[in-house]
Tab-separated table of C-alpha atoms and ligand atoms in Angstrom:
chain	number	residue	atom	x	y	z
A	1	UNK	CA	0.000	0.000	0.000
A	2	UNK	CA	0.901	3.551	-0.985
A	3	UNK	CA	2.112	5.786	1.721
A	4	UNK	CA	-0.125	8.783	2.106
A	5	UNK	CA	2.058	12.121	1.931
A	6	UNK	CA	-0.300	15.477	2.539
A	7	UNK	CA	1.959	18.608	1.028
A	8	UNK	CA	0.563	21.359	2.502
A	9	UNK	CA	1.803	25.043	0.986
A	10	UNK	CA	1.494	28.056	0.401
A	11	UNK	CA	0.159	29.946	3.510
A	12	UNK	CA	-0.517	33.380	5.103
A	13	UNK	CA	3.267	34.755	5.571
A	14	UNK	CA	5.663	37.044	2.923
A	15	UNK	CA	6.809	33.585	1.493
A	16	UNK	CA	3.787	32.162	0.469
A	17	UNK	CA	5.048	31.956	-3.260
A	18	UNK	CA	8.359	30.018	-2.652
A	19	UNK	CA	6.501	27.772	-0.529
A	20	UNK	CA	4.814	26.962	-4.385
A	21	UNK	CA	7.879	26.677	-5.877
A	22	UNK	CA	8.995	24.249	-2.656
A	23	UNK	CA	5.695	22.229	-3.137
A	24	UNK	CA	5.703	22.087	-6.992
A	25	UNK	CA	9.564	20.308	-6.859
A	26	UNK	CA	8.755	18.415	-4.165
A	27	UNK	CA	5.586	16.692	-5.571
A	28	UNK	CA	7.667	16.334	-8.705
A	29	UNK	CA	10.398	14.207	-7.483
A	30	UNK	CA	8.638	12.364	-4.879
A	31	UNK	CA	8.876	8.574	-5.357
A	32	UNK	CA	5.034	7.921	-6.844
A	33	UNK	CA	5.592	4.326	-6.283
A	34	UNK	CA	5.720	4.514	-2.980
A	35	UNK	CA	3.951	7.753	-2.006
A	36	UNK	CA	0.133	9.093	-2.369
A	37	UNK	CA	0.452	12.764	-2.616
A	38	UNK	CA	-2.768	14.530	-1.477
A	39	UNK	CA	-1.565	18.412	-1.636
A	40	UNK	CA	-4.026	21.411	0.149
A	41	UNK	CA	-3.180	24.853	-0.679
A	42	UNK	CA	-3.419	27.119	1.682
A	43	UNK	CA	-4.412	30.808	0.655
A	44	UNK	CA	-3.244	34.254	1.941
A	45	UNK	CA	-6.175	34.742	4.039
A	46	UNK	CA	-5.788	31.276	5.737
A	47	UNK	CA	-8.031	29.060	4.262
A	48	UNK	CA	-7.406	25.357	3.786
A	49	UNK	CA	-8.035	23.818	-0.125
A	50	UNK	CA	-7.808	21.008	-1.540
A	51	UNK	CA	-5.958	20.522	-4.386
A	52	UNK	CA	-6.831	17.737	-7.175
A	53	UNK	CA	-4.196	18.671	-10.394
A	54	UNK	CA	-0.960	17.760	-9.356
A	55	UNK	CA	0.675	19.661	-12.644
A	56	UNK	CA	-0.664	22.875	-12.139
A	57	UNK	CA	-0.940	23.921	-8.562
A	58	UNK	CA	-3.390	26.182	-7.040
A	59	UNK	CA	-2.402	29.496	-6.222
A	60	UNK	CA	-4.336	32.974	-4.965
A	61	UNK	CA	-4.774	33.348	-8.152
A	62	UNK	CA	-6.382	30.032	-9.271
A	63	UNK	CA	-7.915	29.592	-5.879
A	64	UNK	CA	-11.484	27.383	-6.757
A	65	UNK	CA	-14.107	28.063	-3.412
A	66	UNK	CA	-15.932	24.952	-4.464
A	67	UNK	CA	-12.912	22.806	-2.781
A	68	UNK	CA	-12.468	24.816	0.236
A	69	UNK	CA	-11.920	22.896	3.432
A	70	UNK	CA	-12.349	22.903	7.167
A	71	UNK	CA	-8.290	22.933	8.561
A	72	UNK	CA	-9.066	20.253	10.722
A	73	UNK	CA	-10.751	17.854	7.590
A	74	UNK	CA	-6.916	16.751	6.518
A	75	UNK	CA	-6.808	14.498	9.560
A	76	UNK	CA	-9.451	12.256	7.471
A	77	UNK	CA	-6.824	11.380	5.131
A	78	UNK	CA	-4.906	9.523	7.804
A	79	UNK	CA	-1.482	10.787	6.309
A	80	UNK	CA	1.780	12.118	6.960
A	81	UNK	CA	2.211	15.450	6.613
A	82	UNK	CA	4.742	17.179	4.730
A	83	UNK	CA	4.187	21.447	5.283
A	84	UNK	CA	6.284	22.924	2.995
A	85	UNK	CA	5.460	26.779	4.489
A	86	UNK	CA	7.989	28.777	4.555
A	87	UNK	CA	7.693	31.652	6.836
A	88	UNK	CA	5.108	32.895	10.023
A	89	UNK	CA	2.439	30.698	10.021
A	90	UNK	CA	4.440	27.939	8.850
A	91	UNK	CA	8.121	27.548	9.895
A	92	UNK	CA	7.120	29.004	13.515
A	93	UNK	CA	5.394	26.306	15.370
A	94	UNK	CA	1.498	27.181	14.762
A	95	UNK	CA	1.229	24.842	11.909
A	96	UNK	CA	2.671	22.373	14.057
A	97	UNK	CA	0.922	22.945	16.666
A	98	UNK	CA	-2.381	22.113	14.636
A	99	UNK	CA	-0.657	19.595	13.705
A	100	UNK	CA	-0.052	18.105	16.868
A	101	UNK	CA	-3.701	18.814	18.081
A	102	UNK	CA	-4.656	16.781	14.652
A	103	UNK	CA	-2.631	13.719	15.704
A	104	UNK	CA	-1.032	13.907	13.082
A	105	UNK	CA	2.428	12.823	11.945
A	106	UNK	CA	4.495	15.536	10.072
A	107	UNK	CA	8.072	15.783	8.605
A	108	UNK	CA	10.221	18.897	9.804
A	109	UNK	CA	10.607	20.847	12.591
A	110	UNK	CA	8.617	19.962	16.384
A	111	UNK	CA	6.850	23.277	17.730
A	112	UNK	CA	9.825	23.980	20.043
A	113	UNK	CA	12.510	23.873	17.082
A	114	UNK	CA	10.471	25.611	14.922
A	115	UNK	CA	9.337	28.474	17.222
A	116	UNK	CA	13.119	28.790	19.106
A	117	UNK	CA	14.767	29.482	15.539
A	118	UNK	CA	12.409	31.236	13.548
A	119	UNK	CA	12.749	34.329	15.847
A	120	UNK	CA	15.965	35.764	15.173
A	121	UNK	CA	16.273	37.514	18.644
A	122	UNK	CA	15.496	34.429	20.469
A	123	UNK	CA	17.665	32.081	18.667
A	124	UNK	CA	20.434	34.865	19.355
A	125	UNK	CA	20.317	34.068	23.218
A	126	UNK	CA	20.160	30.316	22.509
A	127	UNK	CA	23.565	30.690	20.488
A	128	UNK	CA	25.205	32.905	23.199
A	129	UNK	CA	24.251	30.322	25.797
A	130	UNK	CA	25.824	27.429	23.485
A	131	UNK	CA	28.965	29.875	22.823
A	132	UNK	CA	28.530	29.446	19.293
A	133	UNK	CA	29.768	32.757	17.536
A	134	UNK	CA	27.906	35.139	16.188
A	135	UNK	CA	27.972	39.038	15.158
A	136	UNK	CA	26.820	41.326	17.662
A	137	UNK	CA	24.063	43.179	17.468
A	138	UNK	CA	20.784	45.231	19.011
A	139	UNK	CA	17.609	44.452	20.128
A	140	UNK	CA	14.645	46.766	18.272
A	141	UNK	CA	11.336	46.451	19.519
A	142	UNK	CA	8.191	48.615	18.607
A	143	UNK	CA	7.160	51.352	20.544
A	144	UNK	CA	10.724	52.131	21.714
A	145	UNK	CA	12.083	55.232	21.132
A	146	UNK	CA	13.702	55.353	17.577
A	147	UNK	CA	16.694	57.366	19.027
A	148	UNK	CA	17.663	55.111	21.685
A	149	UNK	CA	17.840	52.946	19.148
A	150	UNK	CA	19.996	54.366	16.972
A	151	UNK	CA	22.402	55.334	19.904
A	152	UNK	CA	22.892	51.769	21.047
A	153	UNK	CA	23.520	51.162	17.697
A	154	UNK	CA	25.964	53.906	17.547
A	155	UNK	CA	27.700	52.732	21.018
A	156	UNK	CA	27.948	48.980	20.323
A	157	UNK	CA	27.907	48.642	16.317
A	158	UNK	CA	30.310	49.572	12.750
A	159	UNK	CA	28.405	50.662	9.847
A	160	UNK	CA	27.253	48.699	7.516
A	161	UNK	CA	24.404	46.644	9.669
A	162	UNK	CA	21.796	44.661	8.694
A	163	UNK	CA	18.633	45.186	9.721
A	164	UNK	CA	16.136	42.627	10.214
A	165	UNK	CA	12.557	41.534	11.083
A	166	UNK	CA	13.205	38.779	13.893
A	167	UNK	CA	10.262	36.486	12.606
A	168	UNK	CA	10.760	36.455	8.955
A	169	UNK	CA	12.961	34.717	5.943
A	170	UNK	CA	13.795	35.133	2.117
A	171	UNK	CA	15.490	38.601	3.007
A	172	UNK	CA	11.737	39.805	3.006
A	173	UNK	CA	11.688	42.899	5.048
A	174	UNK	CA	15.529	43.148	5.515
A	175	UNK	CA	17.971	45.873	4.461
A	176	UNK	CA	21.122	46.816	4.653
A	177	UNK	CA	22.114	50.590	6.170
A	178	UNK	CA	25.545	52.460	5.648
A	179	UNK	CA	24.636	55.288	7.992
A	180	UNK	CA	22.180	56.694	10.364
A	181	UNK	CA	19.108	57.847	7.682
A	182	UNK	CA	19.702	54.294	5.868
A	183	UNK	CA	19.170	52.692	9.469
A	184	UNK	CA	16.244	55.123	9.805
A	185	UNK	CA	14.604	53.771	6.654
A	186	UNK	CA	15.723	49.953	7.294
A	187	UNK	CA	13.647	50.307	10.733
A	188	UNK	CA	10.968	51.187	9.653
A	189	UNK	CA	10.842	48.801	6.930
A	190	UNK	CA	11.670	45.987	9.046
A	191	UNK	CA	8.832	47.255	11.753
A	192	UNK	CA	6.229	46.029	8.401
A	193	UNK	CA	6.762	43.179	8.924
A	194	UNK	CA	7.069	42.432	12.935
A	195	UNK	CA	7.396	44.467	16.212
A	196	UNK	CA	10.671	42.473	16.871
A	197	UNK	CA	13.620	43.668	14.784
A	198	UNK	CA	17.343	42.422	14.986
A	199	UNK	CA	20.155	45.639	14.027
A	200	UNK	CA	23.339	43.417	13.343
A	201	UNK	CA	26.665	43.948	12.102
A	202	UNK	CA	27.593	43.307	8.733
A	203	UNK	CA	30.264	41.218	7.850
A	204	UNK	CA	32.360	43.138	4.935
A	205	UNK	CA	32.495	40.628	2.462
A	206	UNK	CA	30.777	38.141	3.892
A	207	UNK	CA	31.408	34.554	2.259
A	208	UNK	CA	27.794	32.457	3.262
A	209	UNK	CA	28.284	28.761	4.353
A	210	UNK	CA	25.199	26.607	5.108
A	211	UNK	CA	25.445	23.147	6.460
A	212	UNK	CA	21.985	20.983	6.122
A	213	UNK	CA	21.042	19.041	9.418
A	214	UNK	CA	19.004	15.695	8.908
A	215	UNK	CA	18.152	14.094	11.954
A	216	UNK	CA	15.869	13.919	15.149
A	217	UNK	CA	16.882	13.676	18.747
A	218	UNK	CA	20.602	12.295	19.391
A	219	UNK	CA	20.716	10.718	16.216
A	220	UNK	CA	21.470	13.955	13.879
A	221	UNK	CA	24.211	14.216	10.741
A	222	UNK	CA	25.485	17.131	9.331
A	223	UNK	CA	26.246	17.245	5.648
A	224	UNK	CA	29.741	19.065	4.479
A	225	UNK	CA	28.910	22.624	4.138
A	226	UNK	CA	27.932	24.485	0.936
A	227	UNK	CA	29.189	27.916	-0.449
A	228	UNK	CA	26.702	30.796	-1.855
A	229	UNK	CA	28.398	32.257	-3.978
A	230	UNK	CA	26.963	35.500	-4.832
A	231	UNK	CA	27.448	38.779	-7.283
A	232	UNK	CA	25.286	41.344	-5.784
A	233	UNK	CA	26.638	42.121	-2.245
A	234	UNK	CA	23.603	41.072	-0.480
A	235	UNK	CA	21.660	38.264	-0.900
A	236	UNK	CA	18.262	39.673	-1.227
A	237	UNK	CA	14.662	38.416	-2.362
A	238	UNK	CA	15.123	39.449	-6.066
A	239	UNK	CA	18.889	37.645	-6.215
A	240	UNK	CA	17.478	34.471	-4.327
A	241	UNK	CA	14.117	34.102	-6.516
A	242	UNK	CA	14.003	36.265	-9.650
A	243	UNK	CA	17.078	37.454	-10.971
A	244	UNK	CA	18.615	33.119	-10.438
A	245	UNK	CA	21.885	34.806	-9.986
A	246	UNK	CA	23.194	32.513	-7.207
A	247	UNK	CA	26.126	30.395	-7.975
A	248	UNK	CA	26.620	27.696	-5.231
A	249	UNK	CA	29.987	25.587	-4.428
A	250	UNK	CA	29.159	22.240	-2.946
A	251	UNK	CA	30.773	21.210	-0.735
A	252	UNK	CA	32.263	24.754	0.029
A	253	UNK	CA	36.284	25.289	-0.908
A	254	UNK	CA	37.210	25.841	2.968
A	255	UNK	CA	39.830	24.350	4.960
A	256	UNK	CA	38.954	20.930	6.726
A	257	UNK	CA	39.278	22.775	10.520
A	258	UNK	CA	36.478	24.969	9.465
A	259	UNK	CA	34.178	22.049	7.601
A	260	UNK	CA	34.647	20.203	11.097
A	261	UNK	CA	33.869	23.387	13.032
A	262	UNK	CA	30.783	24.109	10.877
A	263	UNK	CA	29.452	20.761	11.353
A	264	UNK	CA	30.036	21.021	15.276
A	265	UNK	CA	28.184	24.092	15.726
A	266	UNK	CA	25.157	23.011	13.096
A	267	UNK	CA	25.163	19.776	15.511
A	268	UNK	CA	25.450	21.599	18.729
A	269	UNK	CA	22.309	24.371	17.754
A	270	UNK	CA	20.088	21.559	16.544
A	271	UNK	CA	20.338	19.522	19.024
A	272	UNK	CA	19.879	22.683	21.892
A	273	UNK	CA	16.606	23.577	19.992
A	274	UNK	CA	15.174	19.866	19.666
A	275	UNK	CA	15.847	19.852	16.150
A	276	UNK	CA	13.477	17.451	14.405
A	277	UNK	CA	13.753	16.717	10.895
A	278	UNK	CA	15.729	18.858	8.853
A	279	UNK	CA	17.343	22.720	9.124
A	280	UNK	CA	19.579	24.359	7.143
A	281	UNK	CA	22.033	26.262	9.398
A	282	UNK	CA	23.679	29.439	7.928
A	283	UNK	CA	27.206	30.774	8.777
A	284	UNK	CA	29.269	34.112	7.556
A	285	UNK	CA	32.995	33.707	6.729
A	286	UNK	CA	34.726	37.557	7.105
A	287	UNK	CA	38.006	37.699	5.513
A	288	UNK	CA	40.384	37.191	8.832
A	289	UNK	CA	37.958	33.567	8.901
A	290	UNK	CA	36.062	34.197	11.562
A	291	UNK	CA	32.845	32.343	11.629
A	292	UNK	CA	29.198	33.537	12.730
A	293	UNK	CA	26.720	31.754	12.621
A	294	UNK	CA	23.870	33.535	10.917
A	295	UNK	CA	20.846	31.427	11.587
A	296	UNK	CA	18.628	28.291	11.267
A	297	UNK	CA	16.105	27.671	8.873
A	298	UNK	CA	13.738	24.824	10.069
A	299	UNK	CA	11.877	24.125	6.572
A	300	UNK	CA	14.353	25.323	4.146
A	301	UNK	CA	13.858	26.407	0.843
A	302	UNK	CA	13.432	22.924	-1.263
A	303	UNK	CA	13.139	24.090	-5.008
A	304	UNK	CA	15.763	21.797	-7.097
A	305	UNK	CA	18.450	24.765	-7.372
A	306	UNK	CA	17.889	24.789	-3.301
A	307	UNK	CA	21.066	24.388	-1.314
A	308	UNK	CA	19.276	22.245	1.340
A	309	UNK	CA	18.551	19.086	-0.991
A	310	UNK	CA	21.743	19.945	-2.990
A	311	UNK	CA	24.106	19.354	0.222
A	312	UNK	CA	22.492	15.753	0.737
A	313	UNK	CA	22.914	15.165	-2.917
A	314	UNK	CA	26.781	15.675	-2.274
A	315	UNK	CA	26.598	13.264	0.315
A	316	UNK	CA	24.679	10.707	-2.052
A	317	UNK	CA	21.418	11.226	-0.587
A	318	UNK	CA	18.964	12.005	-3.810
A	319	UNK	CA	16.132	14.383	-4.032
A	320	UNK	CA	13.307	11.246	-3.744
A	321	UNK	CA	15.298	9.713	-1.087
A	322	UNK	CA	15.632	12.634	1.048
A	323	UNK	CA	12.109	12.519	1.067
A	324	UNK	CA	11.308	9.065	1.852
A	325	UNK	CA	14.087	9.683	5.087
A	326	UNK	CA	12.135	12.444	5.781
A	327	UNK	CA	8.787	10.818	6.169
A	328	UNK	CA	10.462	8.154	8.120
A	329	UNK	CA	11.883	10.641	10.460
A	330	UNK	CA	8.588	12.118	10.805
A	331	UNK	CA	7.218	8.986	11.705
A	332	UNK	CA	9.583	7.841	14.434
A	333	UNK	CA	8.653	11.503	15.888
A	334	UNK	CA	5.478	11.098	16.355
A	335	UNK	CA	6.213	7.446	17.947
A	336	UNK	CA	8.272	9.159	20.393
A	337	UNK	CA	5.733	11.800	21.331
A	338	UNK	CA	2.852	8.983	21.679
B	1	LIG	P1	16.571	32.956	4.522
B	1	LIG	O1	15.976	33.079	3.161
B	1	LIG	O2	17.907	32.253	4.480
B	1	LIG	O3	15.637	32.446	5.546
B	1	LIG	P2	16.476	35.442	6.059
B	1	LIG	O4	15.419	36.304	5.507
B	1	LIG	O5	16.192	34.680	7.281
B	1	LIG	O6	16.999	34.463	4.924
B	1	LIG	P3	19.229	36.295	6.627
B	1	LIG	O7	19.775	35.025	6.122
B	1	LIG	O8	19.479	36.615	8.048
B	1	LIG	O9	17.686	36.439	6.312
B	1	LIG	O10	19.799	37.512	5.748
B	1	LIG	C1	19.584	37.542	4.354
B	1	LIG	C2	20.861	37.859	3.623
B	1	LIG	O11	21.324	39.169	3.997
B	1	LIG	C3	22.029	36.948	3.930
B	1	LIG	O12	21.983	35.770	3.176
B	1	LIG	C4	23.207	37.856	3.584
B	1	LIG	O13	23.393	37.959	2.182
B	1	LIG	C5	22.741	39.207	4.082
B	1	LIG	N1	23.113	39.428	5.503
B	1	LIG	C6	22.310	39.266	6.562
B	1	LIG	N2	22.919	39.585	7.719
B	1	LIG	C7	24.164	39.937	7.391
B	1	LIG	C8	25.292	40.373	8.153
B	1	LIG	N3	25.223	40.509	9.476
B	1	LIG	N4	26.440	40.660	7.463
B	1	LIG	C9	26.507	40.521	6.118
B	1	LIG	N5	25.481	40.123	5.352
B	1	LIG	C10	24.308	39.834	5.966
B	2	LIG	MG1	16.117	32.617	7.492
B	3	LIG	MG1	14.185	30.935	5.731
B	4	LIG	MG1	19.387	33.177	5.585
């Protein structure tokens, strides 16, 4: 018998439409031998549909009302579940949450590690606490005053900084400032999008390393780390989804000390948040090699050009396989939780 897989995608946050992208690659390559894919789109407004062509998506803009669902009515299907959400609303805990409530079994991230890294500021203080290094930074929340802000700023940080929405991904509400009006402006864009935002230093020339995690519990592997190698000077939304201009080395040309150190600290996060499934943890490299580590991305992006599935391909794990030992690992979760 066939091995139901729900895809859930699309969803309520900033990255509802790589979450299509995710969803349309990953129904593509999964094994149809061996898996049933029932997908449900999920719109911008939150509803729950269910989707019957597998070759052309549904999207906001396709949305049909005539196969809308109640949330809860994907428990009938007696599935796994695979959310492929990037984002709020999907990489934060709620959907697993529901999920949980449901009784259901799904692949990626538990509530805790999904919820602990998806807020920047939070996953900060984890990292301190595991003395894993990372740039410093400030702590903006709304309502404070905009000049103590930029003082603290002043007092503790170097121009350039990056400025940040703590619950977000895809570089969506994130800029870069060179001096005190850019910061101005990169505040309040970042304040769109939550009332928790992260002021960090930039790293001049930043060289980004990301090492994929597969693995739940104790029982967790680190792949050898991958390079993005970029042309623009800051990896935003355009240069990650439109413009295709990301060139990626795999595995990344660094020494063996820092491969080994990489892989230490990817271990040593996931394992602090209750890493369950996957993550893709992301590092800086400045030019003394120093290493930060950036952040972790519970459901990473999973098109085929993504850098997640590419690092297990290195390490002879294929697309369709990665899948299957994802669903697996998603089952022996939800054992464990029983
Ligand atoms: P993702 O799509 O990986 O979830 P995100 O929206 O969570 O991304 P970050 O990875 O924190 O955001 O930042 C986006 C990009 O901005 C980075 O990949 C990098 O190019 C640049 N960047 C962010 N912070 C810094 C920094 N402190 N120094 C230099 N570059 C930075
Ligand atoms: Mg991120
Ligand atoms: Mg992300
Ligand atoms: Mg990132």
């Amino acid at each position: 018998m066939k091995q139901k897989l729900i895809v859930l995608y699309g969803g309520r946050s900033a990255e509802k439409e790589v979450s299509v992208l995710s969803a349309k690659n990953v129904i593509s390559a999964t094994n149809k031998e061996k898996f049933e894919i029932i997908p449900y789109f999920i719109s911008d407004n939150g509803d729950f549909y269910r989707v019957t062509d597998l070759s052309e998506l549904m999207t906001n803009q396709t949305r049909d009302e005539n196969f809308k669902i109640m949330p809860g009515d994907i428990y009938e299907d007696k599935a796994v579940v695979l959310p492929i959400l990037h984002g709020p609303m999907g990489e934060d805990g709620t959907i697993q949450g529901f999920l949980e409530i449901l009784h259901m079994p799904y692949v990626g991230p538990s509530v805790l590690s999904a919820s602990s890294t998806m807020d920047k500021l939070l996953a900060k203080l984890v990292f301190t606490s595991l003395n894993i290094p990372q740039v410093p930074y400030v702590t903006a929340l709304a309502g404070e005053n905009e000049w103590q802000i930029i003082e603290e700023v002043a007092a503790k940080l170097k121009f350039p900084v990056f400025v940040k929405p703590s619950n977000m991904g895809s570089s969506v509400g994130i800029s870069k400032a060179e001096n005190v009006a850019e910061l101005n402006l990169a505040l309040t864009e970042a304040f769109k999008f939550d009332s928790r935002v992260v002021v960090e230093q930039g790293v001049v020339n930043a060289r980004e390393i990301e090492c994929a995690v597969l693995g739940n519990g104790n029982e967790v592997k680190a792949a050898f780390p991958g390079e993005v190698i970029k042309d623009v000077d800051f990896y935003d939304y355009k240069s990650k989804y439109l413009d295709n201009r990301i060139e990626m080395a795999i595995p990344a040309d660094i020494s063996e000390k820092l491969v080994h150190q990489i892989r230490t600290y990817a271990i040593k996060a996931y394992k602090a948040v209750n890493g369950t499934g996957m993550s893709r943890c992301d590092f800086f490299l400045d030019n003394e090699n120093h290493l930060y580590l950036n952040e972790i991305n519970s459901i990473p992006g999973f098109t085929q050009w993504s850098m997640y599935p590419l690092l297990w391909d290195n390490m002879g794990l294929k697309y369709p396989e990665l899948i299957e030992k994802l669903v697996e690992l998603a089952q022996s979760a939800f054992i464990i939780r029983e």
